[in-house]
Amino acid sequence: MTKIRTALMLLLASPASAAAIDEFRAGNWAAAVRDGRAENSVESLVLAGRAQLSIAGYQTTDKDRALALVAAAEKDFDNALARAPGSVDAQLQKAIAIAYRAQLTRGIALAKDTRRRFEAIRTAHPSNSLVWGALGGWHGGAVATVGSFLAGTALGAKKSEMERCYAQALKLAPGLPSTRVFFAITLLDLDASNAVRAAGLLKGLETLPATDGFEAMLKRQGLELAAVLAKGDKAAAQATARKLKAFSRIV
């Protein structure tokens, strides 16, 4: 009886991180936030923050609500960094959160801060495919938003850097669905004539494993985009790509 009682106590006392990880893998964002904060570890706080960024970017239609979610996510990342300043995941997600704020507020200073953070992480961790992809998205997104001239003069963003960064990200992690999908979306956002390249990036996407809920979400997006590209309508493909971007629901 004592052994049973002890086993039950251990079960009840087990950390919430397992639940947070499971919820994030399943794409249950609200539950991942709840469980991640309940466990309150570095890893679980990063998951909680990432889940909030996913809600803000892909499920929210109100700008103020999106900004509040991003701010809450930043707080989770800051709490994680206070305990583990060297956490690459927390550093990267903090930079992504700032990038989201820059996108929502059109903040030039925030955009520059994002780039500095991405580049610092890349310098320290050049084999991290995610930071290479994030930098590729930063350069491509800036050019797509304000055009090559303004993006270059105001932010230092370049299409050539987008290409270089995404190429390295793909080299480092060729089987990661999100990298392929983000690159394809960025290419189409820049120019509908990039449809053939985008389709090439998405070829075979259905066979790639999705390791968590975020990868699964991006994989679904990529398959949706691939289906439109297969019909040969470049304008429709570009419209779909832009619809799939973070914050596209906010009007």
JSON list of C-alpha atoms in Angstrom, two decimals:
[
{"chain": "A", "resi": 1, "resn": "MET", "atom": "CA", "xyz": [0.00, 0.00, 0.00]},
{"chain": "A", "resi": 2, "resn": "THR", "atom": "CA", "xyz": [2.85, 2.33, 0.85]},
{"chain": "A", "resi": 3, "resn": "LYS", "atom": "CA", "xyz": [4.46, 1.66, -2.54]},
{"chain": "A", "resi": 4, "resn": "ILE", "atom": "CA", "xyz": [1.20, 2.45, -4.32]},
{"chain": "A", "resi": 5, "resn": "ARG", "atom": "CA", "xyz": [0.79, 5.69, -2.36]},
{"chain": "A", "resi": 6, "resn": "THR", "atom": "CA", "xyz": [4.38, 6.67, -3.16]},
{"chain": "A", "resi": 7, "resn": "ALA", "atom": "CA", "xyz": [3.87, 5.96, -6.84]},
{"chain": "A", "resi": 8, "resn": "LEU", "atom": "CA", "xyz": [0.72, 8.07, -6.89]},
{"chain": "A", "resi": 9, "resn": "MET", "atom": "CA", "xyz": [2.52, 10.95, -5.17]},
{"chain": "A", "resi": 10, "resn": "LEU", "atom": "CA", "xyz": [5.34, 10.82, -7.73]},
{"chain": "A", "resi": 11, "resn": "LEU", "atom": "CA", "xyz": [2.83, 10.79, -10.55]},
{"chain": "A", "resi": 12, "resn": "LEU", "atom": "CA", "xyz": [0.98, 13.80, -9.20]},
{"chain": "A", "resi": 13, "resn": "ALA", "atom": "CA", "xyz": [4.24, 15.62, -8.57]},
{"chain": "A", "resi": 14, "resn": "SER", "atom": "CA", "xyz": [5.62, 14.99, -12.08]},
{"chain": "A", "resi": 15, "resn": "PRO", "atom": "CA", "xyz": [6.47, 18.25, -13.86]},
{"chain": "A", "resi": 16, "resn": "ALA", "atom": "CA", "xyz": [4.09, 19.87, -16.31]},
{"chain": "A", "resi": 17, "resn": "SER", "atom": "CA", "xyz": [6.81, 20.04, -18.97]},
{"chain": "A", "resi": 18, "resn": "ALA", "atom": "CA", "xyz": [5.78, 16.70, -20.39]},
{"chain": "A", "resi": 19, "resn": "ALA", "atom": "CA", "xyz": [2.26, 18.05, -20.84]},
{"chain": "A", "resi": 20, "resn": "ALA", "atom": "CA", "xyz": [3.56, 21.31, -22.29]},
{"chain": "A", "resi": 21, "resn": "ILE", "atom": "CA", "xyz": [5.72, 19.44, -24.77]},
{"chain": "A", "resi": 22, "resn": "ASP", "atom": "CA", "xyz": [2.85, 17.17, -25.72]},
{"chain": "A", "resi": 23, "resn": "GLU", "atom": "CA", "xyz": [0.47, 20.09, -26.15]},
{"chain": "A", "resi": 24, "resn": "PHE", "atom": "CA", "xyz": [2.97, 21.97, -28.30]},
{"chain": "A", "resi": 25, "resn": "ARG", "atom": "CA", "xyz": [3.60, 18.92, -30.43]},
{"chain": "A", "resi": 26, "resn": "ALA", "atom": "CA", "xyz": [-0.15, 18.63, -30.95]},
{"chain": "A", "resi": 27, "resn": "GLY", "atom": "CA", "xyz": [-0.51, 22.32, -31.79]},
{"chain": "A", "resi": 28, "resn": "ASN", "atom": "CA", "xyz": [-2.75, 22.98, -28.79]},
{"chain": "A", "resi": 29, "resn": "TRP", "atom": "CA", "xyz": [-1.38, 26.46, -28.26]},
{"chain": "A", "resi": 30, "resn": "ALA", "atom": "CA", "xyz": [-3.51, 27.66, -25.34]},
{"chain": "A", "resi": 31, "resn": "ALA", "atom": "CA", "xyz": [-2.81, 24.47, -23.40]},
{"chain": "A", "resi": 32, "resn": "ALA", "atom": "CA", "xyz": [0.90, 24.75, -24.17]},
{"chain": "A", "resi": 33, "resn": "VAL", "atom": "CA", "xyz": [0.89, 28.27, -22.70]},
{"chain": "A", "resi": 34, "resn": "ARG", "atom": "CA", "xyz": [-0.91, 27.10, -19.58]},
{"chain": "A", "resi": 35, "resn": "ASP", "atom": "CA", "xyz": [1.21, 24.03, -18.99]},
{"chain": "A", "resi": 36, "resn": "GLY", "atom": "CA", "xyz": [4.45, 25.73, -19.94]},
{"chain": "A", "resi": 37, "resn": "ARG", "atom": "CA", "xyz": [3.96, 28.44, -17.38]},
{"chain": "A", "resi": 38, "resn": "ALA", "atom": "CA", "xyz": [2.81, 25.96, -14.76]},
{"chain": "A", "resi": 39, "resn": "GLU", "atom": "CA", "xyz": [6.09, 24.06, -14.98]},
{"chain": "A", "resi": 40, "resn": "ASN", "atom": "CA", "xyz": [8.04, 27.32, -15.18]},
{"chain": "A", "resi": 41, "resn": "SER", "atom": "CA", "xyz": [11.28, 25.86, -16.53]},
{"chain": "A", "resi": 42, "resn": "VAL", "atom": "CA", "xyz": [13.47, 27.46, -19.19]},
{"chain": "A", "resi": 43, "resn": "GLU", "atom": "CA", "xyz": [12.31, 25.00, -21.83]},
{"chain": "A", "resi": 44, "resn": "SER", "atom": "CA", "xyz": [8.63, 25.19, -20.92]},
{"chain": "A", "resi": 45, "resn": "LEU", "atom": "CA", "xyz": [8.64, 29.00, -20.84]},
{"chain": "A", "resi": 46, "resn": "VAL", "atom": "CA", "xyz": [10.09, 29.02, -24.35]},
{"chain": "A", "resi": 47, "resn": "LEU", "atom": "CA", "xyz": [7.29, 26.69, -25.45]},
{"chain": "A", "resi": 48, "resn": "ALA", "atom": "CA", "xyz": [4.71, 28.95, -23.80]},
{"chain": "A", "resi": 49, "resn": "GLY", "atom": "CA", "xyz": [6.13, 31.97, -25.60]},
{"chain": "A", "resi": 50, "resn": "ARG", "atom": "CA", "xyz": [6.27, 30.18, -28.95]},
{"chain": "A", "resi": 51, "resn": "ALA", "atom": "CA", "xyz": [2.67, 29.07, -28.54]},
{"chain": "A", "resi": 52, "resn": "GLN", "atom": "CA", "xyz": [1.58, 32.67, -27.95]},
{"chain": "A", "resi": 53, "resn": "LEU", "atom": "CA", "xyz": [3.46, 33.84, -31.04]},
{"chain": "A", "resi": 54, "resn": "SER", "atom": "CA", "xyz": [1.63, 31.17, -33.03]},
{"chain": "A", "resi": 55, "resn": "ILE", "atom": "CA", "xyz": [-1.73, 32.38, -31.73]},
{"chain": "A", "resi": 56, "resn": "ALA", "atom": "CA", "xyz": [-0.81, 36.00, -32.43]},
{"chain": "A", "resi": 57, "resn": "GLY", "atom": "CA", "xyz": [0.51, 35.36, -35.92]},
{"chain": "A", "resi": 58, "resn": "TYR", "atom": "CA", "xyz": [-1.90, 32.80, -37.25]},
{"chain": "A", "resi": 59, "resn": "GLN", "atom": "CA", "xyz": [-5.14, 32.92, -35.26]},
{"chain": "A", "resi": 60, "resn": "THR", "atom": "CA", "xyz": [-5.65, 36.55, -34.26]},
{"chain": "A", "resi": 61, "resn": "THR", "atom": "CA", "xyz": [-7.60, 39.15, -36.24]},
{"chain": "A", "resi": 62, "resn": "ASP", "atom": "CA", "xyz": [-7.18, 42.13, -33.90]},
{"chain": "A", "resi": 63, "resn": "LYS", "atom": "CA", "xyz": [-3.92, 44.10, -33.92]},
{"chain": "A", "resi": 64, "resn": "ASP", "atom": "CA", "xyz": [-4.05, 45.13, -30.26]},
{"chain": "A", "resi": 65, "resn": "ARG", "atom": "CA", "xyz": [-4.74, 41.56, -29.23]},
{"chain": "A", "resi": 66, "resn": "ALA", "atom": "CA", "xyz": [-1.82, 40.37, -31.35]},
{"chain": "A", "resi": 67, "resn": "LEU", "atom": "CA", "xyz": [0.52, 42.94, -29.78]},
{"chain": "A", "resi": 68, "resn": "ALA", "atom": "CA", "xyz": [-0.59, 41.89, -26.30]},
{"chain": "A", "resi": 69, "resn": "LEU", "atom": "CA", "xyz": [0.14, 38.25, -27.09]},
{"chain": "A", "resi": 70, "resn": "VAL", "atom": "CA", "xyz": [3.56, 39.14, -28.48]},
{"chain": "A", "resi": 71, "resn": "ALA", "atom": "CA", "xyz": [4.34, 41.18, -25.36]},
{"chain": "A", "resi": 72, "resn": "ALA", "atom": "CA", "xyz": [3.29, 38.26, -23.14]},
{"chain": "A", "resi": 73, "resn": "ALA", "atom": "CA", "xyz": [5.47, 35.92, -25.18]},
{"chain": "A", "resi": 74, "resn": "GLU", "atom": "CA", "xyz": [8.43, 38.28, -24.79]},
{"chain": "A", "resi": 75, "resn": "LYS", "atom": "CA", "xyz": [7.94, 38.22, -21.05]},
{"chain": "A", "resi": 76, "resn": "ASP", "atom": "CA", "xyz": [8.13, 34.42, -21.08]},
{"chain": "A", "resi": 77, "resn": "PHE", "atom": "CA", "xyz": [11.31, 34.55, -23.17]},
{"chain": "A", "resi": 78, "resn": "ASP", "atom": "CA", "xyz": [12.79, 37.18, -20.85]},
{"chain": "A", "resi": 79, "resn": "ASN", "atom": "CA", "xyz": [12.02, 34.99, -17.83]},
{"chain": "A", "resi": 80, "resn": "ALA", "atom": "CA", "xyz": [13.70, 32.06, -19.56]},
{"chain": "A", "resi": 81, "resn": "LEU", "atom": "CA", "xyz": [16.75, 34.18, -20.41]},
{"chain": "A", "resi": 82, "resn": "ALA", "atom": "CA", "xyz": [16.99, 35.46, -16.83]},
{"chain": "A", "resi": 83, "resn": "ARG", "atom": "CA", "xyz": [17.60, 31.87, -15.78]},
{"chain": "A", "resi": 84, "resn": "ALA", "atom": "CA", "xyz": [19.61, 30.76, -18.79]},
{"chain": "A", "resi": 85, "resn": "PRO", "atom": "CA", "xyz": [21.16, 33.73, -20.65]},
{"chain": "A", "resi": 86, "resn": "GLY", "atom": "CA", "xyz": [22.91, 31.33, -23.01]},
{"chain": "A", "resi": 87, "resn": "SER", "atom": "CA", "xyz": [19.73, 29.60, -24.18]},
{"chain": "A", "resi": 88, "resn": "VAL", "atom": "CA", "xyz": [19.85, 29.82, -27.97]},
{"chain": "A", "resi": 89, "resn": "ASP", "atom": "CA", "xyz": [16.17, 28.92, -28.27]},
{"chain": "A", "resi": 90, "resn": "ALA", "atom": "CA", "xyz": [15.16, 31.72, -25.92]},
{"chain": "A", "resi": 91, "resn": "GLN", "atom": "CA", "xyz": [17.45, 34.23, -27.63]},
{"chain": "A", "resi": 92, "resn": "LEU", "atom": "CA", "xyz": [16.11, 33.34, -31.07]},
{"chain": "A", "resi": 93, "resn": "GLN", "atom": "CA", "xyz": [12.47, 33.39, -30.04]},
{"chain": "A", "resi": 94, "resn": "LYS", "atom": "CA", "xyz": [12.98, 36.74, -28.27]},
{"chain": "A", "resi": 95, "resn": "ALA", "atom": "CA", "xyz": [14.35, 38.14, -31.54]},
{"chain": "A", "resi": 96, "resn": "ILE", "atom": "CA", "xyz": [11.40, 36.70, -33.48]},
{"chain": "A", "resi": 97, "resn": "ALA", "atom": "CA", "xyz": [9.00, 38.33, -31.03]},
{"chain": "A", "resi": 98, "resn": "ILE", "atom": "CA", "xyz": [10.69, 41.69, -31.61]},
{"chain": "A", "resi": 99, "resn": "ALA", "atom": "CA", "xyz": [10.44, 41.07, -35.34]},
{"chain": "A", "resi": 100, "resn": "TYR", "atom": "CA", "xyz": [6.71, 40.52, -34.91]},
{"chain": "A", "resi": 101, "resn": "ARG", "atom": "CA", "xyz": [6.40, 43.81, -33.01]},
{"chain": "A", "resi": 102, "resn": "ALA", "atom": "CA", "xyz": [8.32, 45.53, -35.77]},
{"chain": "A", "resi": 103, "resn": "GLN", "atom": "CA", "xyz": [5.97, 44.07, -38.36]},
{"chain": "A", "resi": 104, "resn": "LEU", "atom": "CA", "xyz": [2.85, 45.08, -36.47]},
{"chain": "A", "resi": 105, "resn": "THR", "atom": "CA", "xyz": [4.02, 48.61, -35.66]},
{"chain": "A", "resi": 106, "resn": "ARG", "atom": "CA", "xyz": [6.18, 49.27, -38.73]},
{"chain": "A", "resi": 107, "resn": "GLY", "atom": "CA", "xyz": [8.99, 50.07, -36.32]},
{"chain": "A", "resi": 108, "resn": "ILE", "atom": "CA", "xyz": [12.29, 50.70, -38.08]},
{"chain": "A", "resi": 109, "resn": "ALA", "atom": "CA", "xyz": [14.30, 50.66, -34.85]},
{"chain": "A", "resi": 110, "resn": "LEU", "atom": "CA", "xyz": [12.71, 47.36, -33.86]},
{"chain": "A", "resi": 111, "resn": "ALA", "atom": "CA", "xyz": [13.47, 45.89, -37.27]},
{"chain": "A", "resi": 112, "resn": "LYS", "atom": "CA", "xyz": [17.12, 46.90, -36.95]},
{"chain": "A", "resi": 113, "resn": "ASP", "atom": "CA", "xyz": [17.26, 45.48, -33.43]},
{"chain": "A", "resi": 114, "resn": "THR", "atom": "CA", "xyz": [15.87, 42.20, -34.77]},
{"chain": "A", "resi": 115, "resn": "ARG", "atom": "CA", "xyz": [18.57, 41.99, -37.41]},
{"chain": "A", "resi": 116, "resn": "ARG", "atom": "CA", "xyz": [21.33, 42.68, -34.89]},
{"chain": "A", "resi": 117, "resn": "ARG", "atom": "CA", "xyz": [20.03, 39.94, -32.63]},
{"chain": "A", "resi": 118, "resn": "PHE", "atom": "CA", "xyz": [19.72, 37.40, -35.45]},
{"chain": "A", "resi": 119, "resn": "GLU", "atom": "CA", "xyz": [23.22, 38.19, -36.66]},
{"chain": "A", "resi": 120, "resn": "ALA", "atom": "CA", "xyz": [24.68, 37.89, -33.16]},
{"chain": "A", "resi": 121, "resn": "ILE", "atom": "CA", "xyz": [23.09, 34.46, -32.74]},
{"chain": "A", "resi": 122, "resn": "ARG", "atom": "CA", "xyz": [24.31, 33.40, -36.18]},
{"chain": "A", "resi": 123, "resn": "THR", "atom": "CA", "xyz": [27.87, 34.49, -35.35]},
{"chain": "A", "resi": 124, "resn": "ALA", "atom": "CA", "xyz": [27.83, 32.51, -32.14]},
{"chain": "A", "resi": 125, "resn": "HIS", "atom": "CA", "xyz": [26.00, 29.51, -33.59]},
{"chain": "A", "resi": 126, "resn": "PRO", "atom": "CA", "xyz": [26.70, 29.30, -37.34]},
{"chain": "A", "resi": 127, "resn": "SER", "atom": "CA", "xyz": [25.34, 25.75, -37.59]},
{"chain": "A", "resi": 128, "resn": "ASN", "atom": "CA", "xyz": [21.87, 26.76, -36.37]},
{"chain": "A", "resi": 129, "resn": "SER", "atom": "CA", "xyz": [19.60, 26.47, -39.40]},
{"chain": "A", "resi": 130, "resn": "LEU", "atom": "CA", "xyz": [16.73, 28.32, -37.75]},
{"chain": "A", "resi": 131, "resn": "VAL", "atom": "CA", "xyz": [18.64, 31.57, -37.33]},
{"chain": "A", "resi": 132, "resn": "TRP", "atom": "CA", "xyz": [19.79, 31.41, -40.96]},
{"chain": "A", "resi": 133, "resn": "GLY", "atom": "CA", "xyz": [16.19, 30.96, -42.03]},
{"chain": "A", "resi": 134, "resn": "ALA", "atom": "CA", "xyz": [15.04, 33.77, -39.74]},
{"chain": "A", "resi": 135, "resn": "LEU", "atom": "CA", "xyz": [17.61, 36.11, -41.31]},
{"chain": "A", "resi": 136, "resn": "GLY", "atom": "CA", "xyz": [16.51, 35.06, -44.79]},
{"chain": "A", "resi": 137, "resn": "GLY", "atom": "CA", "xyz": [12.94, 35.85, -43.84]},
{"chain": "A", "resi": 138, "resn": "TRP", "atom": "CA", "xyz": [13.99, 39.20, -42.37]},
{"chain": "A", "resi": 139, "resn": "HIS", "atom": "CA", "xyz": [15.74, 40.32, -45.56]},
{"chain": "A", "resi": 140, "resn": "GLY", "atom": "CA", "xyz": [13.04, 39.00, -47.88]},
{"chain": "A", "resi": 141, "resn": "GLY", "atom": "CA", "xyz": [10.19, 40.32, -45.78]},
{"chain": "A", "resi": 142, "resn": "ALA", "atom": "CA", "xyz": [11.69, 43.80, -45.61]},
{"chain": "A", "resi": 143, "resn": "VAL", "atom": "CA", "xyz": [12.16, 43.95, -49.38]},
{"chain": "A", "resi": 144, "resn": "ALA", "atom": "CA", "xyz": [8.67, 42.61, -50.03]},
{"chain": "A", "resi": 145, "resn": "THR", "atom": "CA", "xyz": [7.14, 45.16, -47.65]},
{"chain": "A", "resi": 146, "resn": "VAL", "atom": "CA", "xyz": [8.80, 48.42, -48.74]},
{"chain": "A", "resi": 147, "resn": "GLY", "atom": "CA", "xyz": [10.68, 47.56, -51.92]},
{"chain": "A", "resi": 148, "resn": "SER", "atom": "CA", "xyz": [14.36, 46.99, -52.63]},
{"chain": "A", "resi": 149, "resn": "PHE", "atom": "CA", "xyz": [15.46, 50.63, -52.48]},
{"chain": "A", "resi": 150, "resn": "LEU", "atom": "CA", "xyz": [13.84, 51.61, -49.18]},
{"chain": "A", "resi": 151, "resn": "ALA", "atom": "CA", "xyz": [14.61, 48.27, -47.58]},
{"chain": "A", "resi": 152, "resn": "GLY", "atom": "CA", "xyz": [18.25, 48.67, -48.55]},
{"chain": "A", "resi": 153, "resn": "THR", "atom": "CA", "xyz": [18.68, 52.28, -47.53]},
{"chain": "A", "resi": 154, "resn": "ALA", "atom": "CA", "xyz": [16.63, 52.23, -44.32]},
{"chain": "A", "resi": 155, "resn": "LEU", "atom": "CA", "xyz": [17.35, 48.72, -43.06]},
{"chain": "A", "resi": 156, "resn": "GLY", "atom": "CA", "xyz": [20.21, 47.26, -45.06]},
{"chain": "A", "resi": 157, "resn": "ALA", "atom": "CA", "xyz": [17.97, 44.47, -46.33]},
{"chain": "A", "resi": 158, "resn": "LYS", "atom": "CA", "xyz": [18.95, 42.76, -49.57]},
{"chain": "A", "resi": 159, "resn": "LYS", "atom": "CA", "xyz": [17.48, 40.06, -51.80]},
{"chain": "A", "resi": 160, "resn": "SER", "atom": "CA", "xyz": [20.95, 38.58, -52.22]},
{"chain": "A", "resi": 161, "resn": "GLU", "atom": "CA", "xyz": [21.20, 38.10, -48.46]},
{"chain": "A", "resi": 162, "resn": "MET", "atom": "CA", "xyz": [17.76, 36.50, -48.41]},
{"chain": "A", "resi": 163, "resn": "GLU", "atom": "CA", "xyz": [18.97, 34.00, -51.01]},
{"chain": "A", "resi": 164, "resn": "ARG", "atom": "CA", "xyz": [22.24, 33.32, -49.19]},
{"chain": "A", "resi": 165, "resn": "CYS", "atom": "CA", "xyz": [20.64, 32.87, -45.79]},
{"chain": "A", "resi": 166, "resn": "TYR", "atom": "CA", "xyz": [17.85, 30.59, -46.98]},
{"chain": "A", "resi": 167, "resn": "ALA", "atom": "CA", "xyz": [20.33, 28.53, -49.02]},
{"chain": "A", "resi": 168, "resn": "GLN", "atom": "CA", "xyz": [22.43, 27.96, -45.90]},
{"chain": "A", "resi": 169, "resn": "ALA", "atom": "CA", "xyz": [19.34, 27.13, -43.83]},
{"chain": "A", "resi": 170, "resn": "LEU", "atom": "CA", "xyz": [18.33, 24.51, -46.39]},
{"chain": "A", "resi": 171, "resn": "LYS", "atom": "CA", "xyz": [21.86, 23.11, -46.48]},
{"chain": "A", "resi": 172, "resn": "LEU", "atom": "CA", "xyz": [21.90, 22.74, -42.71]},
{"chain": "A", "resi": 173, "resn": "ALA", "atom": "CA", "xyz": [18.38, 21.31, -42.36]},
{"chain": "A", "resi": 174, "resn": "PRO", "atom": "CA", "xyz": [17.06, 20.13, -45.74]},
{"chain": "A", "resi": 175, "resn": "GLY", "atom": "CA", "xyz": [14.25, 18.11, -44.18]},
{"chain": "A", "resi": 176, "resn": "LEU", "atom": "CA", "xyz": [12.68, 20.86, -42.06]},
{"chain": "A", "resi": 177, "resn": "PRO", "atom": "CA", "xyz": [9.25, 21.71, -43.48]},
{"chain": "A", "resi": 178, "resn": "SER", "atom": "CA", "xyz": [9.11, 25.25, -42.08]},
{"chain": "A", "resi": 179, "resn": "THR", "atom": "CA", "xyz": [12.29, 26.38, -43.84]},
{"chain": "A", "resi": 180, "resn": "ARG", "atom": "CA", "xyz": [11.03, 25.26, -47.23]},
{"chain": "A", "resi": 181, "resn": "VAL", "atom": "CA", "xyz": [7.59, 26.76, -46.69]},
{"chain": "A", "resi": 182, "resn": "PHE", "atom": "CA", "xyz": [8.86, 30.10, -45.39]},
{"chain": "A", "resi": 183, "resn": "PHE", "atom": "CA", "xyz": [11.26, 30.36, -48.32]},
{"chain": "A", "resi": 184, "resn": "ALA", "atom": "CA", "xyz": [8.52, 29.54, -50.84]},
{"chain": "A", "resi": 185, "resn": "ILE", "atom": "CA", "xyz": [6.15, 32.08, -49.29]},
{"chain": "A", "resi": 186, "resn": "THR", "atom": "CA", "xyz": [8.86, 34.75, -49.23]},
{"chain": "A", "resi": 187, "resn": "LEU", "atom": "CA", "xyz": [9.72, 34.16, -52.90]},
{"chain": "A", "resi": 188, "resn": "LEU", "atom": "CA", "xyz": [6.09, 34.49, -53.97]},
{"chain": "A", "resi": 189, "resn": "ASP", "atom": "CA", "xyz": [5.55, 37.51, -51.76]},
{"chain": "A", "resi": 190, "resn": "LEU", "atom": "CA", "xyz": [8.42, 39.17, -53.58]},
{"chain": "A", "resi": 191, "resn": "ASP", "atom": "CA", "xyz": [7.35, 38.23, -57.10]},
{"chain": "A", "resi": 192, "resn": "ALA", "atom": "CA", "xyz": [4.70, 35.96, -58.60]},
{"chain": "A", "resi": 193, "resn": "SER", "atom": "CA", "xyz": [7.21, 34.98, -61.26]},
{"chain": "A", "resi": 194, "resn": "ASN", "atom": "CA", "xyz": [9.02, 32.97, -58.57]},
{"chain": "A", "resi": 195, "resn": "ALA", "atom": "CA", "xyz": [6.25, 30.36, -58.79]},
{"chain": "A", "resi": 196, "resn": "VAL", "atom": "CA", "xyz": [8.43, 27.67, -60.36]},
{"chain": "A", "resi": 197, "resn": "ARG", "atom": "CA", "xyz": [11.12, 28.04, -57.68]},
{"chain": "A", "resi": 198, "resn": "ALA", "atom": "CA", "xyz": [8.50, 27.99, -54.95]},
{"chain": "A", "resi": 199, "resn": "ALA", "atom": "CA", "xyz": [6.97, 24.82, -56.35]},
{"chain": "A", "resi": 200, "resn": "GLY", "atom": "CA", "xyz": [10.41, 23.22, -56.42]},
{"chain": "A", "resi": 201, "resn": "LEU", "atom": "CA", "xyz": [10.95, 24.01, -52.76]},
{"chain": "A", "resi": 202, "resn": "LEU", "atom": "CA", "xyz": [7.63, 22.41, -51.84]},
{"chain": "A", "resi": 203, "resn": "LYS", "atom": "CA", "xyz": [8.16, 19.27, -53.92]},
{"chain": "A", "resi": 204, "resn": "GLY", "atom": "CA", "xyz": [8.11, 16.20, -51.68]},
{"chain": "A", "resi": 205, "resn": "LEU", "atom": "CA", "xyz": [6.93, 18.21, -48.68]},
{"chain": "A", "resi": 206, "resn": "GLU", "atom": "CA", "xyz": [4.31, 15.59, -47.89]},
{"chain": "A", "resi": 207, "resn": "THR", "atom": "CA", "xyz": [7.06, 13.07, -47.08]},
{"chain": "A", "resi": 208, "resn": "LEU", "atom": "CA", "xyz": [8.90, 15.27, -44.59]},
{"chain": "A", "resi": 209, "resn": "PRO", "atom": "CA", "xyz": [8.19, 14.64, -40.89]},
{"chain": "A", "resi": 210, "resn": "ALA", "atom": "CA", "xyz": [6.78, 17.43, -38.74]},
{"chain": "A", "resi": 211, "resn": "THR", "atom": "CA", "xyz": [8.42, 17.31, -35.32]},
{"chain": "A", "resi": 212, "resn": "ASP", "atom": "CA", "xyz": [5.97, 19.58, -33.51]},
{"chain": "A", "resi": 213, "resn": "GLY", "atom": "CA", "xyz": [2.74, 21.52, -33.92]},
{"chain": "A", "resi": 214, "resn": "PHE", "atom": "CA", "xyz": [4.44, 24.52, -35.50]},
{"chain": "A", "resi": 215, "resn": "GLU", "atom": "CA", "xyz": [6.17, 22.40, -38.13]},
{"chain": "A", "resi": 216, "resn": "ALA", "atom": "CA", "xyz": [2.88, 20.60, -38.76]},
{"chain": "A", "resi": 217, "resn": "MET", "atom": "CA", "xyz": [1.09, 23.91, -39.25]},
{"chain": "A", "resi": 218, "resn": "LEU", "atom": "CA", "xyz": [3.72, 25.13, -41.71]},
{"chain": "A", "resi": 219, "resn": "LYS", "atom": "CA", "xyz": [3.62, 21.81, -43.53]},
{"chain": "A", "resi": 220, "resn": "ARG", "atom": "CA", "xyz": [-0.15, 22.15, -43.98]},
{"chain": "A", "resi": 221, "resn": "GLN", "atom": "CA", "xyz": [0.38, 25.65, -45.31]},
{"chain": "A", "resi": 222, "resn": "GLY", "atom": "CA", "xyz": [3.00, 24.41, -47.73]},
{"chain": "A", "resi": 223, "resn": "LEU", "atom": "CA", "xyz": [0.75, 21.66, -49.04]},
{"chain": "A", "resi": 224, "resn": "GLU", "atom": "CA", "xyz": [-2.05, 24.18, -49.53]},
{"chain": "A", "resi": 225, "resn": "LEU", "atom": "CA", "xyz": [0.29, 26.46, -51.44]},
{"chain": "A", "resi": 226, "resn": "ALA", "atom": "CA", "xyz": [1.69, 23.56, -53.49]},
{"chain": "A", "resi": 227, "resn": "ALA", "atom": "CA", "xyz": [-1.83, 22.62, -54.58]},
{"chain": "A", "resi": 228, "resn": "VAL", "atom": "CA", "xyz": [-2.44, 26.15, -55.86]},
{"chain": "A", "resi": 229, "resn": "LEU", "atom": "CA", "xyz": [0.93, 26.26, -57.59]},
{"chain": "A", "resi": 230, "resn": "ALA", "atom": "CA", "xyz": [0.13, 22.98, -59.35]},
{"chain": "A", "resi": 231, "resn": "LYS", "atom": "CA", "xyz": [-2.77, 24.72, -61.13]},
{"chain": "A", "resi": 232, "resn": "GLY", "atom": "CA", "xyz": [-0.35, 27.12, -62.82]},
{"chain": "A", "resi": 233, "resn": "ASP", "atom": "CA", "xyz": [-2.00, 30.37, -61.75]},
{"chain": "A", "resi": 234, "resn": "LYS", "atom": "CA", "xyz": [0.88, 32.54, -60.52]},
{"chain": "A", "resi": 235, "resn": "ALA", "atom": "CA", "xyz": [-1.35, 35.36, -59.31]},
{"chain": "A", "resi": 236, "resn": "ALA", "atom": "CA", "xyz": [-3.46, 32.95, -57.26]},
{"chain": "A", "resi": 237, "resn": "ALA", "atom": "CA", "xyz": [-0.31, 31.38, -55.86]},
{"chain": "A", "resi": 238, "resn": "GLN", "atom": "CA", "xyz": [1.01, 34.77, -54.78]},
{"chain": "A", "resi": 239, "resn": "ALA", "atom": "CA", "xyz": [-2.33, 35.66, -53.17]},
{"chain": "A", "resi": 240, "resn": "THR", "atom": "CA", "xyz": [-2.32, 32.35, -51.30]},
{"chain": "A", "resi": 241, "resn": "ALA", "atom": "CA", "xyz": [1.24, 32.86, -50.11]},
{"chain": "A", "resi": 242, "resn": "ARG", "atom": "CA", "xyz": [0.38, 36.29, -48.75]},
{"chain": "A", "resi": 243, "resn": "LYS", "atom": "CA", "xyz": [-2.70, 34.88, -47.05]},
{"chain": "A", "resi": 244, "resn": "LEU", "atom": "CA", "xyz": [-0.51, 32.32, -45.29]},
{"chain": "A", "resi": 245, "resn": "LYS", "atom": "CA", "xyz": [1.92, 34.89, -43.87]},
{"chain": "A", "resi": 246, "resn": "ALA", "atom": "CA", "xyz": [1.87, 35.71, -40.16]},
{"chain": "A", "resi": 247, "resn": "PHE", "atom": "CA", "xyz": [-0.64, 38.45, -39.28]},
{"chain": "A", "resi": 248, "resn": "SER", "atom": "CA", "xyz": [-2.41, 38.22, -42.63]},
{"chain": "A", "resi": 249, "resn": "ARG", "atom": "CA", "xyz": [-5.70, 37.97, -40.75]},
{"chain": "A", "resi": 250, "resn": "ILE", "atom": "CA", "xyz": [-5.28, 41.42, -39.24]},
{"chain": "A", "resi": 251, "resn": "VAL", "atom": "CA", "xyz": [-7.05, 44.12, -41.26]}
]
